[in-house]
CSV table of C-alpha atoms and ligand atoms in Angstrom, one decimal:
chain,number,residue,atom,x,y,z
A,1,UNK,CA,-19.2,-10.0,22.3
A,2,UNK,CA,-19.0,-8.9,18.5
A,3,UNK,CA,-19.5,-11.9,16.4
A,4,UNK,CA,-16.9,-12.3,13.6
A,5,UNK,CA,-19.0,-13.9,10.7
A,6,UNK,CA,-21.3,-10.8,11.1
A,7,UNK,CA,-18.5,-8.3,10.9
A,8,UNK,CA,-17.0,-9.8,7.6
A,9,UNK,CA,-19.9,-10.2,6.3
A,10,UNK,CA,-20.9,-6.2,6.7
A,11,UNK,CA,-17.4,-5.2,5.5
A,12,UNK,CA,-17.5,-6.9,2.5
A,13,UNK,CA,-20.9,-5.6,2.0
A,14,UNK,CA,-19.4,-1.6,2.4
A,15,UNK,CA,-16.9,-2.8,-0.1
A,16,UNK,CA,-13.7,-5.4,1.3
A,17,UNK,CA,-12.9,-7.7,-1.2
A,18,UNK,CA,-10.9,-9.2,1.7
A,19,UNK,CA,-11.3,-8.8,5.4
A,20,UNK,CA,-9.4,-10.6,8.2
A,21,UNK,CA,-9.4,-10.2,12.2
A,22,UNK,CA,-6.1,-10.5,14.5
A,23,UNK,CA,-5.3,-10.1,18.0
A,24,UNK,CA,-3.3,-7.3,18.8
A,25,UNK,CA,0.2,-7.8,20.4
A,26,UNK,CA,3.7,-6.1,20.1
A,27,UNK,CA,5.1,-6.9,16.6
A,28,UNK,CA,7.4,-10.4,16.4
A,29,UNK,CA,10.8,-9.6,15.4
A,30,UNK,CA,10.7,-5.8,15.6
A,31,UNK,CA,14.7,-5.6,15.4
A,32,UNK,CA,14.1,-6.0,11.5
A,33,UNK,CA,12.4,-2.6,11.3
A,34,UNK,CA,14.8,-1.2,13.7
A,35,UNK,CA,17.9,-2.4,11.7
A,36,UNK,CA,16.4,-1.1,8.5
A,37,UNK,CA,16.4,2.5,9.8
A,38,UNK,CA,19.7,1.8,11.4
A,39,UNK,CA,21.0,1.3,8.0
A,40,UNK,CA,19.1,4.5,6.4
A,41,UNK,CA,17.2,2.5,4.3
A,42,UNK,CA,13.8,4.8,5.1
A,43,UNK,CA,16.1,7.7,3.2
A,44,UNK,CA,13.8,10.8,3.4
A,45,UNK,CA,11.0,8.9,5.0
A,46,UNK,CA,11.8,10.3,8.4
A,47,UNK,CA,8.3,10.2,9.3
A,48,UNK,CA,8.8,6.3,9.8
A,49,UNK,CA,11.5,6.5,12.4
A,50,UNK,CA,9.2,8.7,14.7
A,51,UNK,CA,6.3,6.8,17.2
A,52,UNK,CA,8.9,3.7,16.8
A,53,UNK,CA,7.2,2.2,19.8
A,54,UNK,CA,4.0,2.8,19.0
A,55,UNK,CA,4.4,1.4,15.3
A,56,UNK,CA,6.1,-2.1,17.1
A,57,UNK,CA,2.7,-2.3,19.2
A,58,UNK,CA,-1.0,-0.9,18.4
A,59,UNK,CA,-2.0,-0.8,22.0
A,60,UNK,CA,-0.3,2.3,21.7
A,61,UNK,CA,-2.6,3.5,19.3
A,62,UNK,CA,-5.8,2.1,21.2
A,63,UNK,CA,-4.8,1.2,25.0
A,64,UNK,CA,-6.8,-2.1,25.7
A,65,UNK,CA,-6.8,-2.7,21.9
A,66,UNK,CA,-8.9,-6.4,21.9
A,67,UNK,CA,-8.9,-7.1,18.2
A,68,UNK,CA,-7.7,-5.9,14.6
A,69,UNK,CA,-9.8,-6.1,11.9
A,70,UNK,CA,-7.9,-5.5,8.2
A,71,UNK,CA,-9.6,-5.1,4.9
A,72,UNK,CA,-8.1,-5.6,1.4
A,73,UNK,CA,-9.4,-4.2,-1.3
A,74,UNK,CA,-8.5,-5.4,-5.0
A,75,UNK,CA,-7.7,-2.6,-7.2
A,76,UNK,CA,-6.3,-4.7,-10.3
A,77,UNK,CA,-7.8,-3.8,-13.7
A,78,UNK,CA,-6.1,-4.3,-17.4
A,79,UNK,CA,-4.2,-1.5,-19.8
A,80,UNK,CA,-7.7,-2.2,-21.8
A,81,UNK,CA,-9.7,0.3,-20.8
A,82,UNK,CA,-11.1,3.4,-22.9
A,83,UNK,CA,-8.1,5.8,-21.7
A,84,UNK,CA,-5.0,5.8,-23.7
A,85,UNK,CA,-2.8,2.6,-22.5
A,86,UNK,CA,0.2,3.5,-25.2
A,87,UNK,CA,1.2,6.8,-23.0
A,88,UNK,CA,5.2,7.4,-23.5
A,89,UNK,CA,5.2,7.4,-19.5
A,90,UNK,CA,3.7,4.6,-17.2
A,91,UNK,CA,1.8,5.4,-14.0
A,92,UNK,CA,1.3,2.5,-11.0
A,93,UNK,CA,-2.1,1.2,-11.2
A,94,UNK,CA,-2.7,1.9,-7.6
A,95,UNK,CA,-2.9,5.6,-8.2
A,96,UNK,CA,-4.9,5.4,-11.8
A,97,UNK,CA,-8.3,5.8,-9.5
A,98,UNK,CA,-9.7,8.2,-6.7
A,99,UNK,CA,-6.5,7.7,-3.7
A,100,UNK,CA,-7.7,4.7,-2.0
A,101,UNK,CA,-6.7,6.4,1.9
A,102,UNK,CA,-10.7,8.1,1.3
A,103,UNK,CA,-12.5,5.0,0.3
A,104,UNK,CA,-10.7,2.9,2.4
A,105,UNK,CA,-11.3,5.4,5.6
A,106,UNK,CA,-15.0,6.0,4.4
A,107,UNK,CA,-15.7,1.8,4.5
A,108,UNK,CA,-13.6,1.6,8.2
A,109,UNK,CA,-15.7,4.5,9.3
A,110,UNK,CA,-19.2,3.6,8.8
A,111,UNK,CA,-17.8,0.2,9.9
A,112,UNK,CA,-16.9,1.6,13.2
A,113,UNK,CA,-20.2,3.8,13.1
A,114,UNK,CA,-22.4,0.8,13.0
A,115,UNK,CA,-20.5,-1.8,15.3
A,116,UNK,CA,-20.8,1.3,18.1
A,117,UNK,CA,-24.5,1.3,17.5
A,118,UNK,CA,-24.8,-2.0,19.7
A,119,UNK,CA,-21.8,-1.0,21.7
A,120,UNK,CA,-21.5,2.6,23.1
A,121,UNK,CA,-18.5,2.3,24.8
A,122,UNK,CA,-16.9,0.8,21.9
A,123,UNK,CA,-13.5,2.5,20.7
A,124,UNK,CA,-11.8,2.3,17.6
A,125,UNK,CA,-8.8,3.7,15.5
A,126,UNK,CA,-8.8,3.5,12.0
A,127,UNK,CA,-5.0,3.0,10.3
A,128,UNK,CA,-4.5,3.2,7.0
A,129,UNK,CA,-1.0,4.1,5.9
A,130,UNK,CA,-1.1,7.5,8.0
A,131,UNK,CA,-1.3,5.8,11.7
A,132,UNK,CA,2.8,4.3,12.7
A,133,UNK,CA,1.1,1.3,12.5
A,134,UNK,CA,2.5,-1.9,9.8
A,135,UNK,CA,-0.5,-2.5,7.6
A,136,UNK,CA,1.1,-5.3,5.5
A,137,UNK,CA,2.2,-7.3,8.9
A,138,UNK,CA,-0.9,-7.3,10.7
A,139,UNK,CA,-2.5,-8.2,7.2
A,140,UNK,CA,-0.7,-11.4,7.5
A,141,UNK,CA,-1.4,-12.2,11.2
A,142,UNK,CA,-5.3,-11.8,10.0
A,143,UNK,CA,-4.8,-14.1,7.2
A,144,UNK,CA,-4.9,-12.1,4.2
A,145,UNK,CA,-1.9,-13.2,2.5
A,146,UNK,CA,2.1,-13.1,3.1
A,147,UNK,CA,4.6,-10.4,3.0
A,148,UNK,CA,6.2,-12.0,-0.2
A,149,UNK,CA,10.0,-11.6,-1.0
A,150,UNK,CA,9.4,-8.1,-2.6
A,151,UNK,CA,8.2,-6.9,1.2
A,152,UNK,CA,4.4,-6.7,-0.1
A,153,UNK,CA,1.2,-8.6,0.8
A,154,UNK,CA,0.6,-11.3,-1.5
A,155,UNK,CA,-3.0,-13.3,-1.3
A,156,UNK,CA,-4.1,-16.8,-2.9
A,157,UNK,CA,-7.2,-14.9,-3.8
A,158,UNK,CA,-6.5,-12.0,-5.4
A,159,UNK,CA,-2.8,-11.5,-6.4
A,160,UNK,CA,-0.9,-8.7,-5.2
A,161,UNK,CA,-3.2,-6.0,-5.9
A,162,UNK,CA,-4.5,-5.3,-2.3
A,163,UNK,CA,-4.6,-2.3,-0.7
A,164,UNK,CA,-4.9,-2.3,2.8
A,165,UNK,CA,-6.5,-0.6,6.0
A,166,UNK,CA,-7.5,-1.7,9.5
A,167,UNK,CA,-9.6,-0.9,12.1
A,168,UNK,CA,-8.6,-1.1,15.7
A,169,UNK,CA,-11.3,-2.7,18.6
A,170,UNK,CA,-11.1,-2.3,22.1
A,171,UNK,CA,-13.9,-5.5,21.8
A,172,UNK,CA,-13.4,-8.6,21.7
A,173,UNK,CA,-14.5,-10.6,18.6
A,174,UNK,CA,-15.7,-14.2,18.9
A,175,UNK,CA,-13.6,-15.5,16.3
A,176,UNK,CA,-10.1,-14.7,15.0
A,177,UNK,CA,-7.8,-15.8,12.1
A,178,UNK,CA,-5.3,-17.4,12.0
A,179,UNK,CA,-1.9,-15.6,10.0
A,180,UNK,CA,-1.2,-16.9,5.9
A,181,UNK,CA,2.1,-18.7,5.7
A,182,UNK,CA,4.3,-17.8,3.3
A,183,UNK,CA,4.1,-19.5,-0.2
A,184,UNK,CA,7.2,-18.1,-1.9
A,185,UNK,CA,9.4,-21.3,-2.0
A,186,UNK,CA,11.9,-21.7,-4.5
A,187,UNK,CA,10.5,-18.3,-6.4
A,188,UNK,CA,12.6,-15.2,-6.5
A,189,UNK,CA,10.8,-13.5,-9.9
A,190,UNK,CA,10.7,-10.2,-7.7
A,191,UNK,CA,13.5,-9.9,-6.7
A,192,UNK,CA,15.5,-10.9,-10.1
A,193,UNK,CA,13.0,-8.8,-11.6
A,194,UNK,CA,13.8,-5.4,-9.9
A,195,UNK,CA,15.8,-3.5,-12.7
A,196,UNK,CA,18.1,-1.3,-9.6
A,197,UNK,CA,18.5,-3.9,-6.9
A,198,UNK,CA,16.6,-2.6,-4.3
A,199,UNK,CA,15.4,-5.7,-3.4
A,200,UNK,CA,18.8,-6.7,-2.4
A,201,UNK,CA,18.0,-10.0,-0.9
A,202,UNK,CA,14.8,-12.1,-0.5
A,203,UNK,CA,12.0,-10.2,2.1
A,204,UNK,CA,14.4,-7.0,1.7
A,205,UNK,CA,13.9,-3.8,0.7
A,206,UNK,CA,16.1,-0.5,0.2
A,207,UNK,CA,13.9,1.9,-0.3
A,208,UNK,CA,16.6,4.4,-1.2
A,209,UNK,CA,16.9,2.3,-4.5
A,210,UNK,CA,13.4,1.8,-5.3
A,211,UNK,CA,11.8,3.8,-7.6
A,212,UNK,CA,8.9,3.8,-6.1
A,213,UNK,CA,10.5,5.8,-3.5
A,214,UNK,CA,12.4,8.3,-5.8
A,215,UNK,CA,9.1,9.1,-8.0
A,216,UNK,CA,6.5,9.8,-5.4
A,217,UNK,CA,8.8,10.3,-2.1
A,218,UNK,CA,11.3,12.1,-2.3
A,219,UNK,CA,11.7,15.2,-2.6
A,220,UNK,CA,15.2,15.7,-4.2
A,221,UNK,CA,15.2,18.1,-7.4
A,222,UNK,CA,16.5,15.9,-9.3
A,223,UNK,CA,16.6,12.1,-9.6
A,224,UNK,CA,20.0,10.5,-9.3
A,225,UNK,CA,21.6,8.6,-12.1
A,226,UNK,CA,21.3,5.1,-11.0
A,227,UNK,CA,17.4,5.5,-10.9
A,228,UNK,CA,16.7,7.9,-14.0
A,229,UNK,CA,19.1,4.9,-16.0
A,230,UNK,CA,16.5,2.2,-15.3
A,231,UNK,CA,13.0,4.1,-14.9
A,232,UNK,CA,12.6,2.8,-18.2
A,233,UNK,CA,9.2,4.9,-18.1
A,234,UNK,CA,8.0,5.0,-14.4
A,235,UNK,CA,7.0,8.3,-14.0
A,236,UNK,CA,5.2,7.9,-10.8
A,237,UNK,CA,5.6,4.4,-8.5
A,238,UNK,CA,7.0,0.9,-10.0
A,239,UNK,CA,4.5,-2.1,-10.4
A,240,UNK,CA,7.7,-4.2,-11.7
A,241,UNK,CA,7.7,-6.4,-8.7
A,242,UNK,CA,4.3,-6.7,-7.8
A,243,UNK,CA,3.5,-7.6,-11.6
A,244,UNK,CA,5.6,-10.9,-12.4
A,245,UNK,CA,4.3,-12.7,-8.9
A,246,UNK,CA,3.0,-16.0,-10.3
A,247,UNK,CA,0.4,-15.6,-8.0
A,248,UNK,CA,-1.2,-13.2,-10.2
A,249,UNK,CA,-2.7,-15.6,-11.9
A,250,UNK,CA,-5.6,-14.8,-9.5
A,251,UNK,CA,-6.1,-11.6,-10.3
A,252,UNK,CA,-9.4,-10.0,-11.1
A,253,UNK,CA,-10.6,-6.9,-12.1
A,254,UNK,CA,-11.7,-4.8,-8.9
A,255,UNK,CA,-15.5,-4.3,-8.1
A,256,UNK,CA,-15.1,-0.6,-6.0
A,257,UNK,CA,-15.8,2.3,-8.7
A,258,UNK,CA,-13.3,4.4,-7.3
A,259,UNK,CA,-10.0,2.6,-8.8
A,260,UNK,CA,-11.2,3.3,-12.6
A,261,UNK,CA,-9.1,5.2,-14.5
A,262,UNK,CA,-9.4,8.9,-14.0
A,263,UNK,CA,-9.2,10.7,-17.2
A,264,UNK,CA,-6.5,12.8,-15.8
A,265,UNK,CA,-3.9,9.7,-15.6
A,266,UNK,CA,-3.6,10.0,-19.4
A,267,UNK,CA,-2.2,13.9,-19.0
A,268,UNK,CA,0.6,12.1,-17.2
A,269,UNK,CA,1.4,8.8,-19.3
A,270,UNK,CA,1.3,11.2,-22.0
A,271,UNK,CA,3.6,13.5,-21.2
A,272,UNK,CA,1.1,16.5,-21.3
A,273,UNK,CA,1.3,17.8,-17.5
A,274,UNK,CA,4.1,19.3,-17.7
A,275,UNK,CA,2.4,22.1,-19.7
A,276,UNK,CA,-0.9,22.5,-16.8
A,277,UNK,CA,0.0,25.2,-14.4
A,278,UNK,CA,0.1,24.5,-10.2
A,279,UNK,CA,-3.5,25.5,-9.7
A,280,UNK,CA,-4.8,23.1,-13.1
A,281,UNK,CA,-2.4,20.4,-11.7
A,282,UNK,CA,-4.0,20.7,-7.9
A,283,UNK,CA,-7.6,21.4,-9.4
A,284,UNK,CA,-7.5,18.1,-11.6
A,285,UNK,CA,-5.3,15.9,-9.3
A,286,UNK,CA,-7.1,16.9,-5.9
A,287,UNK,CA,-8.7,13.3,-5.8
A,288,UNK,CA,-5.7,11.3,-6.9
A,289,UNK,CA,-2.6,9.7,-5.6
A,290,UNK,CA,-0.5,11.1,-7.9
A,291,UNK,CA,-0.8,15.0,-6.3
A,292,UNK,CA,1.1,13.6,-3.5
A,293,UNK,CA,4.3,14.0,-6.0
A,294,UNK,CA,3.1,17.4,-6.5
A,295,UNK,CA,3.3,18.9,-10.1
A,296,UNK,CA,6.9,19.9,-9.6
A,297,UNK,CA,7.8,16.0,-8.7
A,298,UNK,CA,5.7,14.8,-11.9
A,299,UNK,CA,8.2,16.9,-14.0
A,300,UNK,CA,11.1,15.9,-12.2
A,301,UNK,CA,10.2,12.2,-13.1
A,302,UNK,CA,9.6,12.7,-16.7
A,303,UNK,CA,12.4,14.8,-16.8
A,304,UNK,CA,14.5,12.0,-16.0
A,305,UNK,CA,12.4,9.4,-17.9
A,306,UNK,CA,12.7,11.6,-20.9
A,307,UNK,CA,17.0,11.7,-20.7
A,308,UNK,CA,16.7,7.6,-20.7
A,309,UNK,CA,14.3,7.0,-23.1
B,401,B12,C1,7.0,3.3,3.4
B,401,B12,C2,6.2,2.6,2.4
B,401,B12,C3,6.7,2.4,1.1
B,401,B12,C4,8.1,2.7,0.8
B,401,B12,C5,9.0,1.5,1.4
B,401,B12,C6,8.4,0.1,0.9
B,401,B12,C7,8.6,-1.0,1.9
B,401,B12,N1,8.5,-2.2,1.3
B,401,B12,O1,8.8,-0.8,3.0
B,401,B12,C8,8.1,2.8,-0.7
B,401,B12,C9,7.9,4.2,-1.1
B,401,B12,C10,9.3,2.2,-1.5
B,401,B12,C11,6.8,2.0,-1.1
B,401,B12,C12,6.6,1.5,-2.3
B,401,B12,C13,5.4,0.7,-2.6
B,401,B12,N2,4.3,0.7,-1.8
B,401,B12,CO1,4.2,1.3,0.0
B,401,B12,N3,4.0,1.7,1.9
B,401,B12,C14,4.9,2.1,2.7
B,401,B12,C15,4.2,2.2,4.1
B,401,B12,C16,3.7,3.6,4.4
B,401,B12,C17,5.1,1.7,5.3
B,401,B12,C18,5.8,0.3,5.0
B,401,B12,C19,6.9,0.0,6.0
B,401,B12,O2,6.6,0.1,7.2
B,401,B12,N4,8.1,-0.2,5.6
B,401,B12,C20,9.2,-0.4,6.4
B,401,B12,C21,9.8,-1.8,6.2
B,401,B12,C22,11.0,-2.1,7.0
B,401,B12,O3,8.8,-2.7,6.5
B,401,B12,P1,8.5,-4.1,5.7
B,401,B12,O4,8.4,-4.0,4.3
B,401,B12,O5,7.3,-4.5,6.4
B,401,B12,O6,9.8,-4.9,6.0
B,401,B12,C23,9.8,-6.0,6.8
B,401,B12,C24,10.1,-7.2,6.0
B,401,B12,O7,11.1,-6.9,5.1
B,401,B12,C25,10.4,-8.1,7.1
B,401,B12,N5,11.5,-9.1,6.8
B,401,B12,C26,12.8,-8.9,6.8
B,401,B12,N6,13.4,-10.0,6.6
B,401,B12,C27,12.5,-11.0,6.5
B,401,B12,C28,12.6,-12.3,6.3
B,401,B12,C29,11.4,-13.1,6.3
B,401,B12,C30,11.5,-14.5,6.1
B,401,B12,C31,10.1,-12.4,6.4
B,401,B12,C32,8.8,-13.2,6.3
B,401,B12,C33,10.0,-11.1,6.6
B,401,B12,C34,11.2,-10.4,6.6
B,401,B12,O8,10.9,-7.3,8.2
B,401,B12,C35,10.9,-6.0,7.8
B,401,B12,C36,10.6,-5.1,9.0
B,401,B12,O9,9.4,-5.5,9.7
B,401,B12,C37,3.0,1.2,3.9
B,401,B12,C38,1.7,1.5,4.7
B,401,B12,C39,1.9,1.1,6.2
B,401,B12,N7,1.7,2.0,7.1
B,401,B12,O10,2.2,0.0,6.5
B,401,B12,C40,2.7,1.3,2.4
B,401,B12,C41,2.3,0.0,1.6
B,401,B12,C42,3.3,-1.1,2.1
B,401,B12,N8,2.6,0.3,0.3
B,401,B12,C43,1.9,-0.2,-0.6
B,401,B12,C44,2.0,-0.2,-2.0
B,401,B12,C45,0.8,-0.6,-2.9
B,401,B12,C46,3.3,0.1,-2.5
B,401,B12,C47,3.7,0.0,-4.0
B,401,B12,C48,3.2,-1.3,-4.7
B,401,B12,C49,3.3,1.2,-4.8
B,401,B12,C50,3.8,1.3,-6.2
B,401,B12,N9,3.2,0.5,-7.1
B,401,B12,O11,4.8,2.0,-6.5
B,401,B12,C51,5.3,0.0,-3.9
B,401,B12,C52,5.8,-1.4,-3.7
B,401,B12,C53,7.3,-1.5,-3.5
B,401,B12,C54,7.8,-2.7,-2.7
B,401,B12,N10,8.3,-3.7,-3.3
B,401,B12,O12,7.5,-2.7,-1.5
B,401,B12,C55,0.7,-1.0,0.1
B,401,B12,C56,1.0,-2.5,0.0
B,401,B12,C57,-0.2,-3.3,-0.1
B,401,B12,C58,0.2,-4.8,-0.2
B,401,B12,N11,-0.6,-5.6,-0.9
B,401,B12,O13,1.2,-5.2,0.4
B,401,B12,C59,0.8,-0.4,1.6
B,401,B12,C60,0.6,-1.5,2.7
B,401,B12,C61,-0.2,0.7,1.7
B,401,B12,C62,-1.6,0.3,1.9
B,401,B12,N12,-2.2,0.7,3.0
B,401,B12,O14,-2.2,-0.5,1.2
B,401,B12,N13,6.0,2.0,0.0
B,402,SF4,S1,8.9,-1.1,-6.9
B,402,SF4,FE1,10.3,-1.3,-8.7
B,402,SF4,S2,12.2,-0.5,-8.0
B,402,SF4,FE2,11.0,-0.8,-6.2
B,402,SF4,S3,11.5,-2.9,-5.5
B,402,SF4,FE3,9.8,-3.2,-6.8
B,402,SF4,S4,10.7,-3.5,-8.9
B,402,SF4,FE4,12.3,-2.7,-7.6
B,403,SF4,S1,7.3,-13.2,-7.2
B,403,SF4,FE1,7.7,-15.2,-6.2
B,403,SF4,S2,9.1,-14.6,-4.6
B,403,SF4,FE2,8.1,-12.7,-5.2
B,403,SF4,S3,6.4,-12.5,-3.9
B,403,SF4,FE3,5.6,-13.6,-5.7
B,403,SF4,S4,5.8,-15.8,-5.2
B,403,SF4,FE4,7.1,-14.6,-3.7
């Protein structure tokens, strides 16, 4: 049987600031997810209404899945660093550095490469964001933290500035976790602080009126009014929510390389990309979150930002 303490330990080692293991099961409550696309609230997200059964239970993904590990890695770092933090246009943090889906995959990979070294018939499916599978959920159920009232993963260790993967066994582990309760109480700060209501009520989340959604998602030409009015800046993502959580006041700066600042950020919170042409914009945004926008969606935004400001 794969022993536990080993397996954190070896994680942490390739880079997890957090890790966790869970047993696999169909997801508790899953008529939340279902009313939620019901309602529309995925807008152009379709891709999130497809494998609905297979996102509500990850022995879909693995048949005779046995065990879930999850990693966190903390990606936090301060508006002190050597590239330009008084841009006109403000970029979430979790796309300043190399896009975490590679260094996150590379760590679950050699992960899986070495626990199949002592067991060849081991199998394993790595999920992270791509996979229908709900990373925040299972990150719970492993004891990582709680889905907090803005809908994300919040941890008594490092704040809310996880990002998360797992890796799907069909091995037992010796040991599991057991899930993080929830440590909200009487606090709302995210979802009073939310400047266009899309946190519409504690633990929910329209993502039709995030602007998370509308800057990096979708792809509309233009942005509608009721976002553009309140981007107050946000060019690509929103870190409102995820910023005031009190339980921030464990942050810490991250340890993996890859989240520093790339240079490149500061052509955007300066305003500068809109003059880089398609192939300067894919050349210096191949590693980066932000080319997921594409360079016509980075205009858009500013466009917007720039009627507001
Ligand atoms: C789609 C998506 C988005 C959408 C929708 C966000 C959302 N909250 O669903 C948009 C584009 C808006 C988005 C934005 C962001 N995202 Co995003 N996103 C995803 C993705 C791909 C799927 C999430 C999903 O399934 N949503 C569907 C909804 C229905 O699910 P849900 O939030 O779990 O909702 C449940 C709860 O509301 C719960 N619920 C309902 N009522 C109640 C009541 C109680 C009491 C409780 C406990 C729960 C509860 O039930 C719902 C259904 O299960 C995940 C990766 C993945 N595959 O999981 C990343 C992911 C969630 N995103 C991530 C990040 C970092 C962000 C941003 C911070 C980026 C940014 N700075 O702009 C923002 C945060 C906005 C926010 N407040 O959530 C990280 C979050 C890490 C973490 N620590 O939690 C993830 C996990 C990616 C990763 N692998 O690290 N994202
Ligand atoms: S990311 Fe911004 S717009 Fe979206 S829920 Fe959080 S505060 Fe609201
Ligand atoms: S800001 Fe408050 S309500 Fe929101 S997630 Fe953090 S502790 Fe929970």
């Amino acid at each position: 049987m794969l022993n536990a303490d080993r397996i954190k330990e070896r994680a942490r080692q390739l880079g997890a600031d957090t890790v966790g293991i869970t047993r696999p099961a169909a997801v508790d409550n899953p008529d939340r997810f279902i009313r939620w696309l019901v309602k529309g609230m995925h807008g152009e997200m379709t891709y999130l209404s497809r494998h609905l059964e297979t996102r509500l239970d990850p022995n879909r993904i693995l048949p005779d899945a046995k065990s879930i590990i999850v990693v966190g890695l903390n990606y936090f770092q301060d508006n002190d660093g050597t590239i330009s933090d008084k841009g006109k246009y403000k970029v979430a943090r979790y796309a300043w550095g190399v896009d975490y889906h590679r260094t996150i995959r590379k760590l679950l990979k050699r992960l899986r490469q070495e626990l199949r070294s002592n067991a060849p018939d081991l199998k394993g499916r790595i999920c992270v964001d791509t996979a229908p599978f709900m990373d925040k959920y299972w990150a719970e159920k492993a004891g990582l933290g709680w889905q907090g009232k803005h809908t994300n993963l919040v941890s008594r260790q490092w704040g809310n500035w996880l990002l998360l993967g797992s890796l799907i066994l069909n091995h037992e582990i010796d040991k599991y976790d057991a899930p993080e309760t929830d440590h909200c109480g009487n606090c709302r700060a995210c979802v009073d602080a939310c400047p266009t209501g899309a946190l519409f009520a504690e633990y929910n989340l329209d993502a039709t009126r995030c602007i998370s959604y509308w800057t990096i998602e979708s792809k509309s030409e233009e942005i509608p009014d009721f976002i553009s009015i309140n981007l107050n800046g946000w060019v690509f993502g929103c870190d409102i929510c995820i910023s005031v959580c009190p339980f921030n006041k464990f942050q810490k700066p991250f340890s993996d390389r890859s989240f520093a600042k790339l240079e490149e950020v500061g052509l955007v919170e300066n305003g500068a990309v809109v003059t880089v042409s398609e192939s300067g914009f894919r050349e210096n945004f191949a590693q980066s979150p932000l080319s997921r926008a594409g360079l016509k969606g980075i205009r858009r935004n500013i466009r917007a930002a720039e009627q507001t400001s």
